[in-house]
Short mmCIF file of C-alpha atoms and ligand atoms in Angstrom, two decimals:
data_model
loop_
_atom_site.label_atom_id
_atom_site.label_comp_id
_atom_site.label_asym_id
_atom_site.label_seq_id
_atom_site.Cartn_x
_atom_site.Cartn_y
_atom_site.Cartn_z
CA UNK A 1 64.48 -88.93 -84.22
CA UNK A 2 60.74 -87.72 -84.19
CA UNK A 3 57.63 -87.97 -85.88
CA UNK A 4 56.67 -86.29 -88.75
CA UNK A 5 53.35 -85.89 -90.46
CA UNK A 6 52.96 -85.52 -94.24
CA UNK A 7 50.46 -85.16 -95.97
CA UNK A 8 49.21 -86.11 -99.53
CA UNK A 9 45.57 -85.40 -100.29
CA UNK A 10 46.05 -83.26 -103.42
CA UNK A 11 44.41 -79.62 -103.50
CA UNK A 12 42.34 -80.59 -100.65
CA UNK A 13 42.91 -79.29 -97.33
CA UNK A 14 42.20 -81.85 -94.34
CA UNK A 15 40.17 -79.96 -91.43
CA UNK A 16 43.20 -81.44 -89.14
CA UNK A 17 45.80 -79.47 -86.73
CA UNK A 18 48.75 -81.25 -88.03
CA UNK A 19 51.23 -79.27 -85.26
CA UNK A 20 48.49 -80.76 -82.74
CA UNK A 21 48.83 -84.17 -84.75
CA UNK A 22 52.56 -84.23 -84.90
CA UNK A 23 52.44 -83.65 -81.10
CA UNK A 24 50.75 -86.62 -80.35
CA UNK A 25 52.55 -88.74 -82.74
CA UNK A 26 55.49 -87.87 -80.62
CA UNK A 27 53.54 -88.02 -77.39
CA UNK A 28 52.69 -91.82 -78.36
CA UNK A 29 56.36 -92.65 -80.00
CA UNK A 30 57.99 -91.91 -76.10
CA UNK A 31 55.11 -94.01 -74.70
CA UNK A 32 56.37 -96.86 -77.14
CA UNK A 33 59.75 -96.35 -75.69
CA UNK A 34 60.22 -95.30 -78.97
CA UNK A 35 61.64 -92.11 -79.19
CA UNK A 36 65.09 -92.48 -80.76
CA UNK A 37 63.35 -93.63 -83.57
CA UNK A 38 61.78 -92.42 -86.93
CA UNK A 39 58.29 -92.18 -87.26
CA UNK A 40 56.47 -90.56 -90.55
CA UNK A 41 52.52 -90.69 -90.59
CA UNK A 42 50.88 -90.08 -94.29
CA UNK A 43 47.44 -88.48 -94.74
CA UNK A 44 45.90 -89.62 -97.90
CA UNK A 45 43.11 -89.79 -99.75
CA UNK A 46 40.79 -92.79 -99.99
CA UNK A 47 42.47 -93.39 -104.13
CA UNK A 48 46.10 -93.84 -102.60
CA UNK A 49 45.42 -96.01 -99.54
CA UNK A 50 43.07 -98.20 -102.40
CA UNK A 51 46.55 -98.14 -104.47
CA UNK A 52 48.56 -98.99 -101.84
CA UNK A 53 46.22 -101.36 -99.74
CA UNK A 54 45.77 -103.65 -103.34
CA UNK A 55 49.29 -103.31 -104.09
CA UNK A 56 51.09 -104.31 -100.48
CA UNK A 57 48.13 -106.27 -99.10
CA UNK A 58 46.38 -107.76 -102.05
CA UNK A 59 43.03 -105.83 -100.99
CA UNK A 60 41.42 -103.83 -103.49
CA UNK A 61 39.41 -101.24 -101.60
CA UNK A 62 40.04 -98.19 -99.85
CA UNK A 63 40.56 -99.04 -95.89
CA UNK A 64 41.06 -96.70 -92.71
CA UNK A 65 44.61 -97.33 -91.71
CA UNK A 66 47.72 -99.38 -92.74
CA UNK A 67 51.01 -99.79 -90.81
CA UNK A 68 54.56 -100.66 -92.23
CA UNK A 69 57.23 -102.06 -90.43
CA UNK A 70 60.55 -99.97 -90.62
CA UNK A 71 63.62 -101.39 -89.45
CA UNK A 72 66.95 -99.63 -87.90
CA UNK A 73 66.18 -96.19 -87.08
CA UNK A 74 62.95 -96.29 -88.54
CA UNK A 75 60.11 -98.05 -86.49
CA UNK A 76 57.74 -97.36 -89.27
CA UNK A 77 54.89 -95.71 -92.01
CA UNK A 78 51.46 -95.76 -90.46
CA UNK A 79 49.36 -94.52 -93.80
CA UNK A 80 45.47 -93.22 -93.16
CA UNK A 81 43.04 -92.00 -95.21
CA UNK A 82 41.45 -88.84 -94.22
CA UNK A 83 38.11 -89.58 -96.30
CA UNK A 84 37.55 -93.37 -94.30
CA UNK A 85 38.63 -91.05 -91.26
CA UNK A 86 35.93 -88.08 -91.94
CA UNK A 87 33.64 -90.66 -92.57
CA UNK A 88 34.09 -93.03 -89.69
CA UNK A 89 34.43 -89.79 -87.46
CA UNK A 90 30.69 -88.36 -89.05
CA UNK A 91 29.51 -91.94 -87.70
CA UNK A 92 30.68 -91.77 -84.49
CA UNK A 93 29.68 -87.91 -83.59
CA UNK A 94 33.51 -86.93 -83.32
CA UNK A 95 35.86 -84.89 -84.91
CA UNK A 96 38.37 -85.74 -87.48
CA UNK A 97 41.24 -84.63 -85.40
CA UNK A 98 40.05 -87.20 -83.00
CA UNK A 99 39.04 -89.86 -84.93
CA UNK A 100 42.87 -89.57 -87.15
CA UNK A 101 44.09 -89.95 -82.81
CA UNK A 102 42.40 -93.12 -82.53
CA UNK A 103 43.81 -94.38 -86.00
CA UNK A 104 47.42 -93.17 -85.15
CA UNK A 105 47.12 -95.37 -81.72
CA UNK A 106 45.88 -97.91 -83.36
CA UNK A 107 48.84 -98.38 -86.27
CA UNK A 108 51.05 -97.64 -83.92
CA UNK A 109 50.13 -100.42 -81.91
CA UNK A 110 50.43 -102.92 -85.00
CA UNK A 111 54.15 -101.34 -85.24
CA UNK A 112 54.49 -102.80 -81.92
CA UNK A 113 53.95 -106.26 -83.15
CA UNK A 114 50.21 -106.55 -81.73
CA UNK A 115 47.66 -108.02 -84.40
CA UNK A 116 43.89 -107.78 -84.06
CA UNK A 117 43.50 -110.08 -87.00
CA UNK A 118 45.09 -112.88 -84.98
CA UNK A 119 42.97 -114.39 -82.79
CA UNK A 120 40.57 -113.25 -80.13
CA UNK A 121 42.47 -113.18 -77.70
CA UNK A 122 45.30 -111.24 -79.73
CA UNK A 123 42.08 -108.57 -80.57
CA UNK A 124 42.03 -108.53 -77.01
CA UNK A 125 45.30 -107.32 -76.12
CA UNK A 126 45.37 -105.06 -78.55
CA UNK A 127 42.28 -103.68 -77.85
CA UNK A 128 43.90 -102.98 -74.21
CA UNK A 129 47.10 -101.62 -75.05
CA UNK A 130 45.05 -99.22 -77.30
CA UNK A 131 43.30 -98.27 -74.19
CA UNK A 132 46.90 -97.89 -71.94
CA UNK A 133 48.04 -95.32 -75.02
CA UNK A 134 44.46 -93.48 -75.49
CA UNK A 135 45.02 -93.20 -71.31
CA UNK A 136 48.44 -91.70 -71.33
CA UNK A 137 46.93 -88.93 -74.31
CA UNK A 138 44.40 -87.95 -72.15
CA UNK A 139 46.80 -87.80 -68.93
CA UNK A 140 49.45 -85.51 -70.88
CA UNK A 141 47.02 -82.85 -71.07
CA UNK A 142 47.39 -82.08 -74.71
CA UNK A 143 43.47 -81.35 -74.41
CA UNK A 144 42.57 -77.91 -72.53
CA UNK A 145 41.21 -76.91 -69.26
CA UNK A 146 37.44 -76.07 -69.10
CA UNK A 147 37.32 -72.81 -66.72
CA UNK A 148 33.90 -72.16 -66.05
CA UNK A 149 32.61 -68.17 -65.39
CA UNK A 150 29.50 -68.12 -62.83
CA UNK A 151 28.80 -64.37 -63.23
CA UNK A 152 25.46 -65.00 -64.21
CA UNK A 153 24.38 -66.72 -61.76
CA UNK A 154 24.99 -64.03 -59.86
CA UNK A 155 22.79 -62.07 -63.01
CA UNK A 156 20.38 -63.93 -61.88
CA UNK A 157 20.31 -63.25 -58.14
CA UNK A 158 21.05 -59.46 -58.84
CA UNK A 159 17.93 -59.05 -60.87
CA UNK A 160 15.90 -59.67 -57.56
CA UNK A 161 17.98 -58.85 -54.85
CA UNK A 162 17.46 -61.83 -53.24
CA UNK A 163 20.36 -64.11 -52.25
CA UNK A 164 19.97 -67.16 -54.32
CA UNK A 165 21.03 -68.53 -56.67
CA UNK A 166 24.49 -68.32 -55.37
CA UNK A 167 27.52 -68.37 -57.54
CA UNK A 168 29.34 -69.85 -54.50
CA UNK A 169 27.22 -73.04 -54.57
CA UNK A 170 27.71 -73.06 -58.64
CA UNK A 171 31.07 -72.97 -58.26
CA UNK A 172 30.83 -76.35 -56.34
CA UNK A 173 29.13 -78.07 -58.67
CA UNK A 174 30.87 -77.02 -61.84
CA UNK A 175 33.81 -78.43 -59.77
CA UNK A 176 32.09 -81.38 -59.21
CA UNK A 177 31.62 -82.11 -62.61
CA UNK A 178 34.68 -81.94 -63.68
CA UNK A 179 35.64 -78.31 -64.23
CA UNK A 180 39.58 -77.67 -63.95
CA UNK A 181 38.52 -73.99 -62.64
CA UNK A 182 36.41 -71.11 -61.71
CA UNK A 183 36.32 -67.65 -62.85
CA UNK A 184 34.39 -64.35 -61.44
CA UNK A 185 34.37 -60.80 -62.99
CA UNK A 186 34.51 -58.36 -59.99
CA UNK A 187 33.14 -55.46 -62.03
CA UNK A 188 33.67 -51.90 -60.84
CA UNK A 189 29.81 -51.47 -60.53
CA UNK A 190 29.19 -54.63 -58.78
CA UNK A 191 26.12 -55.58 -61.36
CA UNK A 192 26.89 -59.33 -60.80
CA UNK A 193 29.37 -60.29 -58.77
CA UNK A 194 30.27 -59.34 -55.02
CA UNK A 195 33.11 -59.03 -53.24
CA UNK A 196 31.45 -60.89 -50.71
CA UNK A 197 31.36 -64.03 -53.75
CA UNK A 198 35.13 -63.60 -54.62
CA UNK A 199 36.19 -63.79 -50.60
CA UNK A 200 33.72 -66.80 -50.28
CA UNK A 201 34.98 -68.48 -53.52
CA UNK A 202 38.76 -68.01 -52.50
CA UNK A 203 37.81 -70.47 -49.40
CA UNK A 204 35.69 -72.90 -51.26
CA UNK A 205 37.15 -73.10 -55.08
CA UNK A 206 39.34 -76.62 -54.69
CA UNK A 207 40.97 -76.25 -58.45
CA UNK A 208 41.73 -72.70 -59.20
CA UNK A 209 40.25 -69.12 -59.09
CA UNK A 210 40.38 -66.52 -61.84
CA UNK A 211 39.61 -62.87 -61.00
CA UNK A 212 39.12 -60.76 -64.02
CA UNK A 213 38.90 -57.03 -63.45
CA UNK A 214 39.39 -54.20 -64.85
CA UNK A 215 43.34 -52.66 -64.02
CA UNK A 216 42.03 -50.33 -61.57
CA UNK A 217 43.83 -48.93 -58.12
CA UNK A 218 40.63 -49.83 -56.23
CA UNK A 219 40.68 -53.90 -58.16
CA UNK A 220 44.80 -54.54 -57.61
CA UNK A 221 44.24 -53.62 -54.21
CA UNK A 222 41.07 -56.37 -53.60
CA UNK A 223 43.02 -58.74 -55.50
CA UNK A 224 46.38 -58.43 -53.61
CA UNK A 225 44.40 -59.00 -50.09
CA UNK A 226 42.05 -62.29 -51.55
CA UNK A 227 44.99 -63.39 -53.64
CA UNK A 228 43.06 -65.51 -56.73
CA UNK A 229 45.23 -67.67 -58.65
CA UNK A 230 45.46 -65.61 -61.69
CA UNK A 231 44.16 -62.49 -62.50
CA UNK A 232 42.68 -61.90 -65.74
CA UNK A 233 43.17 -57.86 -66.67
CA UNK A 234 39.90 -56.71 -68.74
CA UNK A 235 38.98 -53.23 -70.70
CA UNK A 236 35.82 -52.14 -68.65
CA UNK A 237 33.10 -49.60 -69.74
CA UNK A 238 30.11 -49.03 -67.25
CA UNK A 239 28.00 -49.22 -70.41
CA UNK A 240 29.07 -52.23 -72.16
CA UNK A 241 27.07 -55.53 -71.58
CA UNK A 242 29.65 -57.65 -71.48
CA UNK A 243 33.59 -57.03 -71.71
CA UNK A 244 33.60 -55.64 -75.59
CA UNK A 245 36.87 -55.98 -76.78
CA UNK A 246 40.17 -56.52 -76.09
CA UNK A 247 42.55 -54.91 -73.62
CA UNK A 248 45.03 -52.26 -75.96
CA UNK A 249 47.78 -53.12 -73.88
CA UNK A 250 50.18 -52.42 -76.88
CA UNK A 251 48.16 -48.38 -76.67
CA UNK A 252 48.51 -48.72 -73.00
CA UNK A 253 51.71 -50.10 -72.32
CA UNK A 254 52.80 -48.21 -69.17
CA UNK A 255 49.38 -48.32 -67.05
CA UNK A 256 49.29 -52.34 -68.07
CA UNK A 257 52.71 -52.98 -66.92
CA UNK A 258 52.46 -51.09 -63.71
CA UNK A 259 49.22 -53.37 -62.97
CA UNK A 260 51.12 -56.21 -64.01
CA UNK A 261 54.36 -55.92 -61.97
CA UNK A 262 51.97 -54.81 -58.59
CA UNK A 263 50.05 -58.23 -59.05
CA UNK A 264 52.93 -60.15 -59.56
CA UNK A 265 54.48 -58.10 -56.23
CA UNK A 266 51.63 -59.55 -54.49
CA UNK A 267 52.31 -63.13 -55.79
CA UNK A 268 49.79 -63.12 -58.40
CA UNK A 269 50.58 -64.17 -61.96
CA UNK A 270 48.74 -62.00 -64.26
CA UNK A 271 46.84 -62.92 -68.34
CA UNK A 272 45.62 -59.72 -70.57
CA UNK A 273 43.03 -60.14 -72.44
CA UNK A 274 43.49 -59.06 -75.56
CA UNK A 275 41.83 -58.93 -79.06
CA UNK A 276 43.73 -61.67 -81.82
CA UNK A 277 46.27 -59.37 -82.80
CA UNK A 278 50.27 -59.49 -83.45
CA UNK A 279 50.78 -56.23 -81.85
CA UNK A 280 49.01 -56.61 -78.98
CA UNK A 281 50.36 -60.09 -78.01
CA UNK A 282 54.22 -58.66 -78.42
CA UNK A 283 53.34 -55.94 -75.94
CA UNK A 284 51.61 -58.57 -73.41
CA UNK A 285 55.22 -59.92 -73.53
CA UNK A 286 56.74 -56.51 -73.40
CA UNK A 287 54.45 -55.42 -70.10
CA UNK A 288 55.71 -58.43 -67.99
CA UNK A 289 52.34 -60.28 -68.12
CA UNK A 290 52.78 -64.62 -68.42
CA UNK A 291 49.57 -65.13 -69.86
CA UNK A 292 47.14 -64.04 -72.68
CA UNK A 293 43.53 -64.94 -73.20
CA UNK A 294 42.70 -64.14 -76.68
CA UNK A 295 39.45 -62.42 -77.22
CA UNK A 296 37.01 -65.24 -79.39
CA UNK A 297 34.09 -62.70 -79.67
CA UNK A 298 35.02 -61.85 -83.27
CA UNK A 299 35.54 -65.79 -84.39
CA UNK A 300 32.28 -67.00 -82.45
CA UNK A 301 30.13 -63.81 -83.86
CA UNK A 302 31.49 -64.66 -87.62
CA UNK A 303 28.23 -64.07 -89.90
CA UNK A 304 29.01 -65.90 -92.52
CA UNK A 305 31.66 -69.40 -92.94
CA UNK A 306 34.39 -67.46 -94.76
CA UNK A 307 34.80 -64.92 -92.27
CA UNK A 308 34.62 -67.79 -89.44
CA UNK A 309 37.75 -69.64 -91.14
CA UNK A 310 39.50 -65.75 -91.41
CA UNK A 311 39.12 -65.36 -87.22
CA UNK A 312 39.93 -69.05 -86.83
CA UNK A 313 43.37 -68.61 -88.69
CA UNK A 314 43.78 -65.64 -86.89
CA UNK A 315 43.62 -67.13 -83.56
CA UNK A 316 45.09 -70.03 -84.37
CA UNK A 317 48.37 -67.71 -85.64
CA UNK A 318 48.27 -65.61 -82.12
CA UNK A 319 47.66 -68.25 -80.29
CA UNK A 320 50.96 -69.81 -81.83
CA UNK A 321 52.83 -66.62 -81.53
CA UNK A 322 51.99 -66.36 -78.02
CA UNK A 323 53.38 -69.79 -77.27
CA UNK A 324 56.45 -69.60 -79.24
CA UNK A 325 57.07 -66.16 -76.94
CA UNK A 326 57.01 -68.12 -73.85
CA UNK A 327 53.11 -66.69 -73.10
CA UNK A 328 50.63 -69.14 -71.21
CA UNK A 329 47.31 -68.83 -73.52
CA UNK A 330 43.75 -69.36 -72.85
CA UNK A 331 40.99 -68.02 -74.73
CA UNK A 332 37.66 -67.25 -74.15
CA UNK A 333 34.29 -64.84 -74.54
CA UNK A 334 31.05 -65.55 -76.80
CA UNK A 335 32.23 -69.70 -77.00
CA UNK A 336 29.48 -72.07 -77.35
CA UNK A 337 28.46 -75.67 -77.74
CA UNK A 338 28.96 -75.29 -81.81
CA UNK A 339 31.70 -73.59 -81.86
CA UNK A 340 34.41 -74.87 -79.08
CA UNK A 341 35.66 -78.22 -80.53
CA UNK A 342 37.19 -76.23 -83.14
CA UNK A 343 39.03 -74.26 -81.17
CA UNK A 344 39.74 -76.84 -78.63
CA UNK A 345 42.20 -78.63 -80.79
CA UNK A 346 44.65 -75.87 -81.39
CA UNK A 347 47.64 -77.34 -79.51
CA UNK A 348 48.78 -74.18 -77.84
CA UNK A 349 45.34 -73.32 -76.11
CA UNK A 350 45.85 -74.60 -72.70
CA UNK A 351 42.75 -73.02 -70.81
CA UNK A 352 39.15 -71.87 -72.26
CA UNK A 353 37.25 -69.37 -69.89
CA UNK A 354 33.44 -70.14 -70.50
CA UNK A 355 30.22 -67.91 -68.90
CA UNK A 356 27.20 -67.25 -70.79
CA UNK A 357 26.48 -70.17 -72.86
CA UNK A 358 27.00 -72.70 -70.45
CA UNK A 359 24.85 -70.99 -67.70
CA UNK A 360 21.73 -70.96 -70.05
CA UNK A 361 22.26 -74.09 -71.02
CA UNK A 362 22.37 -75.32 -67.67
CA UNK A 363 18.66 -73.61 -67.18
CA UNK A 364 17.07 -76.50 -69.22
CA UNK A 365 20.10 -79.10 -68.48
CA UNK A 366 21.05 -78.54 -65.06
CA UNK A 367 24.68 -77.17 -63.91
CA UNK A 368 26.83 -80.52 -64.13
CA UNK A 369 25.36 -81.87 -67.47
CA UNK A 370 26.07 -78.37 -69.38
CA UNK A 371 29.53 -78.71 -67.77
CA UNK A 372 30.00 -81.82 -68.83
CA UNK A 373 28.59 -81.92 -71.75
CA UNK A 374 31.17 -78.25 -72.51
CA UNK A 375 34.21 -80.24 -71.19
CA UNK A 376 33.49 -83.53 -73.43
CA UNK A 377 33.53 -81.08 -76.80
CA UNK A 378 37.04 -79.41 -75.17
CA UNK A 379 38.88 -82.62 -74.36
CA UNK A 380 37.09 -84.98 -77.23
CA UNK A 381 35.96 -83.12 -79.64
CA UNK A 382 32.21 -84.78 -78.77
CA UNK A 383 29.71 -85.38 -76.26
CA UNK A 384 29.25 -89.24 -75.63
N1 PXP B 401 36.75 -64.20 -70.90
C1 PXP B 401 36.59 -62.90 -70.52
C2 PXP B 401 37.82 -62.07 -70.33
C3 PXP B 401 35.31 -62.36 -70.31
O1 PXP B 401 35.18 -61.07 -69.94
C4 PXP B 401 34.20 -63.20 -70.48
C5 PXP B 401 32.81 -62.65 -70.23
O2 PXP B 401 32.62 -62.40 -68.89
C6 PXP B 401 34.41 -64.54 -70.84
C7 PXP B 401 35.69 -65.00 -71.07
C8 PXP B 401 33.28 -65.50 -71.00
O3 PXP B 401 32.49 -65.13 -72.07
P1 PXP B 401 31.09 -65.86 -72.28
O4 PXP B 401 30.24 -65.51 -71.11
O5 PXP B 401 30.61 -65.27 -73.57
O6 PXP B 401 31.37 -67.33 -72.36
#
C-alpha cells in the first residue's frame, strides 16, 4: 500500500512537485506506522472542497484541508485546496509546495484520531505531534544540501595580492552557519584559488570538500595527493569568466572516462558537470562517473517567464533521468536568492553548489546571514 496524490483542479496546473509530494506522503504514512495502508491525497480547487466541506460537514465555505477516515486497508482521504493553500502560503512568505507539507501533516494527524477542535489541551497535542512529523521531514533529508563555493573570496584577495580575505576562514563560517559543504575551483591559471587554499581547506573543512577542476594531467594528480571528497570535473577556457557551459562528456567520452576511473583509483568519487541534456547525462553514466551537477546557467539567465518554465522542465526531466540511472545529482552555477526555492523542491536534487550570489550578498549581510538566509530558501522554500 502507498500514497498516491491526485489531483483535480480542472485546466489549471498547481505550481506543486507532486513526485516530491507523493514522497512525503509516504515519508509521513511510515512515520504513522502506517505503511501497509492506503493513503490517496486530492488537490482541489477552492469550488470542490466548498462542495464537499457543505455537503460532509454542513459548512458552506471553501476551507484549507479536510480528512476522511478510511477503514481496512485504507487509513484515509485527506482533501486540500490548492487556492486556500496558495493563499495561506502568499501570507506566510512560503511556497506552495511547503505550505500543501504542512496541510498533509496536519490531516494526517486528524487520521490519527487527534482533534484540534476538541479542547485546548487536545489543540495542544496535536499541535505537538504536528511538530514530531514536521521533525522527522526535515531529518529524512528530502530537502537538499547547501554547498557553498568561496572562490571569490579568494577574487577578492587576488585583486590586491594581499592575503586577506581568506577563503580558509570563509569556509569556517559558512560551516558555522549551517552549510552541509564547501567547494573551491582550483583553476589552471590560479586567478582565485591556491593550492595553498585547497591543502589548507582539506585540514579545516569539518562537512565535506568539493574540488572542481578542469580534467587535466596536472589537476588529477593535485587531487589524488589532497584527496577532496568529490571532485567536480569542469570545461575550462583561460578566457571565460566563469565556467561557461557544460562539460561534452557525451563528445568526449574517452578523455572523461580516463579522468574518471584515475580519480576513483585514488578513492575519489567523481560528478561531471554537464549542460541539461539527455545525451550528455547517458554518457556521464556510460564514463563511470556517480554524480552529475546539472549546469543552471541557462534556467537562472532565462529572459523572459516562458523560457524560465522551458529550462525548469528541462532540468527537472534530467535531473529525473539522472536519478532513475542510479546518478547522484546536484546542480548549480548562476543560482540566486529568487530563483533557488524553485529548484530546491525537485525531489531528486540532493546537493546545490552556490558561489557568486551568496558572496555579494554577504558584502552588505555578512557571511553567516547570506548563508543562512540561501539554506532557509533550499530546505523551506522561505527565509523566516
Ligand atoms: N557549479 C560549478 C561547476 C561552477 O563552476 C560554479 C561557478 O564557479 C558554480 C557551481 C557556482 O556558480 P555561481 O558562482 O554562479 O553560484
Amino acid at each position: 500500500m502507498a500514497a498516491e496524490i491526485l489531483l483535480d483542479t480542472g485546466d489549471s496546473r498547481p505550481p506543486v512537485n507532486l513526485a516530491r509530494l507523493e514522497r512525503v506522503a509516504n515519508l509521513l504514512l511510515s512515520a504513522a506506522g502506517a505503511r501497509e495502508r492506503e493513503l490517496n491525497v486530492l488537490l482541489v480547487d477552492d469550488e470542490r472542497i466548498q462542495e464537499i466541506n457543505s455537503k460532509w460537514l454542513e459548512r458552506d465555505r471553501p476551507t484549507n484541508v479536510i480528512s476522511f477516515q478510511g477503514e481496512g486497508e485504507v487509513l484515509g482521504d485527506i482533501v486540500v485546496s490548492v487556492e486556500t493553500a496558495g493563499r495561506e502560503a502568499a501570507a506566510a512568505g512560503t511556497t506552495m509546495q511547503c505550505r500543501l507539507e504542512r496541510l498533509l501533516i496536519h490531516g494526517l494527524v486528524h487520521l490519527m484520531g487527534f482533534d484540534h477542535e476538541a479542547g485546548e489541551e487536545e489543540a495542544r497535542k496535536m499541535a505537538a505531534e504536528e511538530r514530531r512529523f514536521a521533525q522527522i521531514l526535515s531529518k529524512e533529508k528530502i530537502m537538499a544540501d547547501l554547498c557553498i563555493n568561496v572562490d571569490h573570496i579568494a577574487t577578492i584577495r587576488e585583486a590586491r595580492g594581499t592575503v586577506e580575505p581568506d577563503p580558509v576562514w570563509g569556509a569556517a563560517i559558512a560551516e558555522l552557519a549551517g552549510a552541509d559543504g564547501i567547494v573551491v575551483h582550483l583553476r589552471e591559471d590560479r586567478r582565485h584559488i591556491q593550492e595553498r587554499d585547497v591543502r589548507l581547506l582539506r585540514q579545516t573543512v569539518r562537512t565535506r570538500l568539493t574540488l572542481e577542476m578542469a580534467a587535466t594531467d596536472e589537476m588529477i594528480a593535485i587531487a589524488c595527493d589532497i584527496k577532496p571528497d568529490i571532485v567536480t570535473l569542469v570545461p575550462e577556457r583561460r578566457e571565460e569568466l566563469t565556467t561557461e557551459g557544460g562539460l561534452d562528456v557525451a563528445g568526449l567520452k574517452e578523455h572523461i572516462r580516463d579522468a574518471v576511473s584515475r580519480l576513483n583509483a585514488g578513492g575519489i568519487p567523481v560528478s561531471l558537470f554537464i549542460d541539461p541534456e539527455e545525451k550528455q547525462v547517458r554518457a556521464s553514466l556510460d564514463v563511470g562517473a556517480q554524480c552529475v551537477e546539472l549546469h543552471t546557467g541557462r534556467y537562472a539567465e532565462a529572459e523572459s517567464p516562458e523560457a524560465q518554465e522551458r529550462e525548469f522542465e528541462n532540468l527537472a526531466a534530467c535531473a529525473r533521468l539522472a536519478y532513475e540511472l542510479g546518478l547522484r545529482v546536484h546542480a548549480g552555477h548562476g543560482l540566486t536568492y529568487n530563483n533557488v526555492a524553485r529548484l530546491a523542491a525537485l525531489p531528486e536534487i540532493e546537493e546545490f553548489s552556490i558561489g557568486h550570489s551568496v558572496i555579494a550578498r554577504s558584502v552588505f549581510v555578512g557571511l553567516e546571514k547570506a548563508v543562512r538566509d540561501m539554506n532557509a530558501l533550499i530546505k523551506q522554500g522561505f527565509v523566516d
